[in-house]
Amino acid sequence: MNTAATTGVPLLPATGAWQPGDPPGRRNWHALDRPLALEAGGELPGVRLAFETWGRLAPDASNAVLVLHALTGDSHAAGPAGPGHPTAGWWDALIGPGRALDTDRWFVVAPNVLGGCQGSTGPSSYGPDGRRWGGSFPFLTQRDQVAAEAELADALGIGSWALVVGGSMGGMRALEWAVGRPDRTRALLLLASPAAASAEQIAWAAVQSHAIRSDPHWRGGDYHDAGPGRGPHAGLGLARRLAHVTYRSEGELRSRFGRSAQDGEEPWRGGRYAVESYLDHHAAKLVRRFDAASYVVLTEAMNAHDIGRSRGGTAAALRRVTATTLVAGVDSDRLYPLPQQAELAAGIPHSDRLRIVESPYGHDGFLIETDQVAALVRELTA
């Protein structure tokens, strides 16, 4: 067995989740004053949401913007890496003075999603009994996550959002805000997200969840206090490798890596191709900063996404949206392809034509092509 003593490399903690006692960074917290009723039944007590803000809320609270992150994002949408924040802001180019979300004008709020692992209540959190939730953490849906975010908005004194914006999983929650709480969503930007998870998207996600649950260190989700090197790192890393292939386009991988071997390695003699090294790199990065059980909980919530559930179907649900809306898809996205965004643009009453983000990068284009996204934000906030 490899250990820190035999390899000279420190073993990773069982989870990459933010833990009480870690530097808070720019986070604030809001604790719900009552248990959160869940769509699947039951309730979740002791809910806290971590969030970050930029700018100043206007006296009439009319300038609030809600920014919602994707699967492995968090509340740190803008700002440098540093104590409490292992990575720089994932949309840093959009948020700040003079940027599309100009913090001299807008009060920007970015919560860490319920079920996440960077300060909000999730499987790595301690429950009311003083023990980790672990494998007993309840099943969540996007509607539960938005219900918690609505409690946060109430606490901040925000009756309605001037703009709600999100991509991928964040777009699912943004759409849920606009359908479920139309009076609280005045403008809406949906990026690379669907009205409902498709069979293929559920299948990709299910394989990732199985990879994590198949790890011998999974322990039914109760691994968080197992000690360094004893978390389901291999399963989480495999899930990330699988996901990352769907996040990028075939053309980008072909042009960037082709069939090249990794420098100094020979694939015919146990070495890796360059694209394998690339996937290994992204797997290792995620394992250091994320929690495997949160990955499962959030993936299952994405699979449950269906805006038309109990609302008379997709078309009827989309007709509830009153927000001025822009829907955009990435032309090379093979995970959430353009027809899914076309359905949203056609079905939302106050939506303009479908906008196309041109990018070779696939699904990740909504994070990478910040100039094009900034233009959409400015159009909605002009």
Short mmCIF file of N, CA, C and O in Angstrom, two decimals, residues 189-249:
data_model
loop_
_atom_site.label_atom_id
_atom_site.label_comp_id
_atom_site.label_asym_id
_atom_site.label_seq_id
_atom_site.Cartn_x
_atom_site.Cartn_y
_atom_site.Cartn_z
N LEU A 189 -30.98 35.10 -18.09
CA LEU A 189 -30.01 34.65 -19.08
C LEU A 189 -29.72 33.18 -18.84
O LEU A 189 -29.19 32.81 -17.78
N LEU A 190 -30.08 32.34 -19.80
CA LEU A 190 -29.88 30.90 -19.72
C LEU A 190 -28.80 30.50 -20.70
O LEU A 190 -28.89 30.81 -21.89
N LEU A 191 -27.80 29.79 -20.22
CA LEU A 191 -26.65 29.41 -21.04
C LEU A 191 -26.45 27.90 -20.99
O LEU A 191 -26.33 27.32 -19.91
N ALA A 192 -26.45 27.26 -22.15
CA ALA A 192 -26.06 25.86 -22.28
C ALA A 192 -26.78 24.96 -21.29
O ALA A 192 -26.17 24.16 -20.59
N SER A 193 -28.10 25.11 -21.22
CA SER A 193 -28.90 24.31 -20.29
C SER A 193 -30.22 23.93 -20.94
O SER A 193 -30.66 24.57 -21.89
N PRO A 194 -30.88 22.88 -20.43
CA PRO A 194 -32.11 22.36 -21.04
C PRO A 194 -33.34 22.61 -20.19
O PRO A 194 -33.26 23.00 -19.02
N ALA A 195 -34.50 22.33 -20.78
CA ALA A 195 -35.75 22.33 -20.01
C ALA A 195 -35.85 21.09 -19.12
O ALA A 195 -36.49 21.12 -18.07
N ALA A 196 -35.22 20.01 -19.55
CA ALA A 196 -35.22 18.77 -18.77
C ALA A 196 -34.00 17.96 -19.18
O ALA A 196 -33.56 18.02 -20.34
N ALA A 197 -33.48 17.20 -18.25
CA ALA A 197 -32.36 16.32 -18.56
C ALA A 197 -32.83 15.22 -19.52
O ALA A 197 -33.87 14.60 -19.30
N SER A 198 -32.06 14.98 -20.57
CA SER A 198 -32.41 13.95 -21.55
C SER A 198 -31.92 12.58 -21.09
O SER A 198 -31.12 12.46 -20.15
N ALA A 199 -32.36 11.55 -21.78
CA ALA A 199 -31.91 10.19 -21.46
C ALA A 199 -30.39 10.07 -21.57
O ALA A 199 -29.75 9.44 -20.72
N GLU A 200 -29.81 10.66 -22.61
CA GLU A 200 -28.36 10.57 -22.77
C GLU A 200 -27.64 11.30 -21.66
O GLU A 200 -26.63 10.81 -21.12
N GLN A 201 -28.14 12.48 -21.27
CA GLN A 201 -27.51 13.22 -20.18
C GLN A 201 -27.62 12.46 -18.86
O GLN A 201 -26.66 12.42 -18.07
N ILE A 202 -28.76 11.85 -18.62
CA ILE A 202 -28.92 11.03 -17.42
C ILE A 202 -27.94 9.85 -17.46
O ILE A 202 -27.33 9.50 -16.45
N ALA A 203 -27.78 9.26 -18.64
CA ALA A 203 -26.87 8.11 -18.76
C ALA A 203 -25.43 8.51 -18.46
O ALA A 203 -24.74 7.81 -17.70
N TRP A 204 -24.95 9.61 -19.04
CA TRP A 204 -23.59 10.06 -18.74
C TRP A 204 -23.41 10.30 -17.24
O TRP A 204 -22.40 9.92 -16.64
N ALA A 205 -24.40 10.95 -16.63
CA ALA A 205 -24.30 11.26 -15.21
C ALA A 205 -24.35 9.99 -14.36
O ALA A 205 -23.63 9.87 -13.35
N ALA A 206 -25.18 9.04 -14.76
CA ALA A 206 -25.28 7.79 -13.99
C ALA A 206 -23.96 7.04 -13.99
O ALA A 206 -23.56 6.46 -12.96
N VAL A 207 -23.27 7.02 -15.12
CA VAL A 207 -21.96 6.35 -15.17
C VAL A 207 -21.00 7.02 -14.19
O VAL A 207 -20.22 6.35 -13.49
N GLN A 208 -21.04 8.34 -14.11
CA GLN A 208 -20.15 9.04 -13.18
C GLN A 208 -20.48 8.70 -11.73
O GLN A 208 -19.57 8.47 -10.92
N SER A 209 -21.76 8.68 -11.40
CA SER A 209 -22.15 8.32 -10.03
C SER A 209 -21.74 6.89 -9.70
O SER A 209 -21.27 6.61 -8.59
N HIS A 210 -21.90 5.97 -10.67
CA HIS A 210 -21.49 4.58 -10.43
C HIS A 210 -19.98 4.49 -10.22
O HIS A 210 -19.50 3.67 -9.41
N ALA A 211 -19.22 5.29 -10.93
CA ALA A 211 -17.77 5.28 -10.74
C ALA A 211 -17.41 5.63 -9.31
O ALA A 211 -16.54 5.01 -8.70
N ILE A 212 -18.08 6.62 -8.76
CA ILE A 212 -17.81 7.03 -7.37
C ILE A 212 -18.27 5.95 -6.40
O ILE A 212 -17.53 5.56 -5.49
N ARG A 213 -19.47 5.47 -6.59
CA ARG A 213 -20.00 4.47 -5.65
C ARG A 213 -19.25 3.14 -5.72
O ARG A 213 -19.30 2.36 -4.77
N SER A 214 -18.57 2.89 -6.82
CA SER A 214 -17.81 1.64 -6.96
C SER A 214 -16.44 1.71 -6.29
O SER A 214 -15.77 0.67 -6.15
N ASP A 215 -16.03 2.89 -5.89
CA ASP A 215 -14.73 3.03 -5.22
C ASP A 215 -14.80 2.31 -3.87
O ASP A 215 -15.73 2.52 -3.09
N PRO A 216 -13.81 1.46 -3.54
CA PRO A 216 -13.86 0.74 -2.26
C PRO A 216 -13.83 1.67 -1.05
O PRO A 216 -14.22 1.26 0.06
N HIS A 217 -13.39 2.91 -1.24
CA HIS A 217 -13.37 3.87 -0.13
C HIS A 217 -14.65 4.68 -0.02
O HIS A 217 -14.73 5.59 0.81
N TRP A 218 -15.66 4.36 -0.83
CA TRP A 218 -16.93 5.09 -0.78
C TRP A 218 -17.65 4.88 0.54
O TRP A 218 -18.20 5.80 1.13
N ARG A 219 -17.69 3.63 1.00
CA ARG A 219 -18.28 3.27 2.30
C ARG A 219 -19.72 3.79 2.46
O ARG A 219 -20.10 4.30 3.50
N GLY A 220 -20.48 3.66 1.39
CA GLY A 220 -21.87 4.10 1.46
C GLY A 220 -22.02 5.60 1.63
O GLY A 220 -23.09 6.07 2.02
N GLY A 221 -20.98 6.36 1.35
CA GLY A 221 -21.00 7.81 1.52
C GLY A 221 -20.50 8.28 2.86
O GLY A 221 -20.42 9.49 3.11
N ASP A 222 -20.13 7.33 3.74
CA ASP A 222 -19.70 7.69 5.10
C ASP A 222 -18.17 7.56 5.23
O ASP A 222 -17.67 6.75 6.01
N TYR A 223 -17.46 8.37 4.47
CA TYR A 223 -15.99 8.28 4.41
C TYR A 223 -15.30 9.54 4.92
O TYR A 223 -14.07 9.60 5.00
N HIS A 224 -16.06 10.57 5.26
CA HIS A 224 -15.47 11.89 5.44
C HIS A 224 -14.46 11.97 6.57
O HIS A 224 -13.55 12.81 6.53
N ASP A 225 -14.58 11.12 7.56
CA ASP A 225 -13.63 11.12 8.68
C ASP A 225 -12.69 9.92 8.63
O ASP A 225 -12.11 9.53 9.64
N ALA A 226 -12.55 9.34 7.44
CA ALA A 226 -11.73 8.12 7.32
C ALA A 226 -10.23 8.39 7.37
O ALA A 226 -9.45 7.47 7.56
N GLY A 227 -9.82 9.64 7.20
CA GLY A 227 -8.39 9.95 7.28
C GLY A 227 -7.77 10.15 5.91
O GLY A 227 -8.34 9.74 4.88
N PRO A 228 -6.61 10.75 5.86
CA PRO A 228 -5.94 11.05 4.59
C PRO A 228 -5.73 9.79 3.74
O PRO A 228 -5.38 8.73 4.25
N GLY A 229 -5.99 9.95 2.46
CA GLY A 229 -5.79 8.85 1.52
C GLY A 229 -6.88 7.81 1.51
O GLY A 229 -6.78 6.82 0.77
N ARG A 230 -7.93 8.01 2.32
CA ARG A 230 -8.95 6.98 2.44
C ARG A 230 -10.33 7.44 1.97
O ARG A 230 -11.35 6.86 2.33
N GLY A 231 -10.35 8.48 1.16
CA GLY A 231 -11.58 8.91 0.53
C GLY A 231 -11.72 8.28 -0.85
O GLY A 231 -10.75 7.70 -1.38
N PRO A 232 -12.89 8.38 -1.47
CA PRO A 232 -13.11 7.77 -2.80
C PRO A 232 -12.50 8.61 -3.92
O PRO A 232 -13.17 9.02 -4.87
N HIS A 233 -11.20 8.85 -3.81
CA HIS A 233 -10.52 9.72 -4.76
C HIS A 233 -10.48 9.11 -6.16
O HIS A 233 -10.63 9.83 -7.16
N ALA A 234 -10.26 7.81 -6.24
CA ALA A 234 -10.18 7.17 -7.56
C ALA A 234 -11.52 7.28 -8.28
O ALA A 234 -11.58 7.59 -9.48
N GLY A 235 -12.62 7.03 -7.57
CA GLY A 235 -13.94 7.10 -8.18
C GLY A 235 -14.28 8.51 -8.62
O GLY A 235 -14.82 8.72 -9.71
N LEU A 236 -13.99 9.50 -7.76
CA LEU A 236 -14.26 10.89 -8.13
C LEU A 236 -13.40 11.31 -9.32
O LEU A 236 -13.88 11.99 -10.22
N GLY A 237 -12.14 10.88 -9.33
CA GLY A 237 -11.27 11.20 -10.46
C GLY A 237 -11.77 10.60 -11.76
O GLY A 237 -11.73 11.24 -12.81
N LEU A 238 -12.27 9.37 -11.71
CA LEU A 238 -12.81 8.74 -12.90
C LEU A 238 -14.07 9.47 -13.37
O LEU A 238 -14.26 9.71 -14.58
N ALA A 239 -14.93 9.85 -12.42
CA ALA A 239 -16.13 10.60 -12.78
C ALA A 239 -15.76 11.90 -13.49
O ALA A 239 -16.39 12.29 -14.49
N ARG A 240 -14.74 12.57 -12.99
CA ARG A 240 -14.32 13.82 -13.60
C ARG A 240 -13.76 13.60 -15.01
O ARG A 240 -14.04 14.39 -15.92
N ARG A 241 -13.00 12.53 -15.18
CA ARG A 241 -12.48 12.24 -16.52
C ARG A 241 -13.63 12.03 -17.52
O ARG A 241 -13.63 12.56 -18.63
N LEU A 242 -14.61 11.23 -17.11
CA LEU A 242 -15.76 10.99 -17.97
C LEU A 242 -16.49 12.29 -18.30
O LEU A 242 -16.83 12.57 -19.45
N ALA A 243 -16.73 13.09 -17.27
CA ALA A 243 -17.45 14.34 -17.47
C ALA A 243 -16.68 15.28 -18.38
O ALA A 243 -17.27 15.92 -19.26
N HIS A 244 -15.39 15.36 -18.18
CA HIS A 244 -14.61 16.35 -18.92
C HIS A 244 -14.60 16.05 -20.42
O HIS A 244 -14.56 16.98 -21.24
N VAL A 245 -14.67 14.79 -20.78
CA VAL A 245 -14.76 14.46 -22.20
C VAL A 245 -16.04 15.05 -22.79
O VAL A 245 -16.06 15.56 -23.92
N THR A 246 -17.15 15.02 -22.02
CA THR A 246 -18.41 15.56 -22.53
C THR A 246 -18.40 17.09 -22.51
O THR A 246 -19.18 17.72 -23.22
N TYR A 247 -17.55 17.69 -21.68
CA TYR A 247 -17.51 19.15 -21.59
C TYR A 247 -16.77 19.78 -22.77
O TYR A 247 -16.93 20.97 -23.02
N ARG A 248 -15.92 19.03 -23.43
CA ARG A 248 -15.12 19.56 -24.53
C ARG A 248 -15.58 18.95 -25.85
O ARG A 248 -16.24 17.90 -25.88
N SER A 249 -15.22 19.57 -26.94
CA SER A 249 -15.64 19.07 -28.25
C SER A 249 -14.61 18.10 -28.82
O SER A 249 -13.42 18.17 -28.49
#
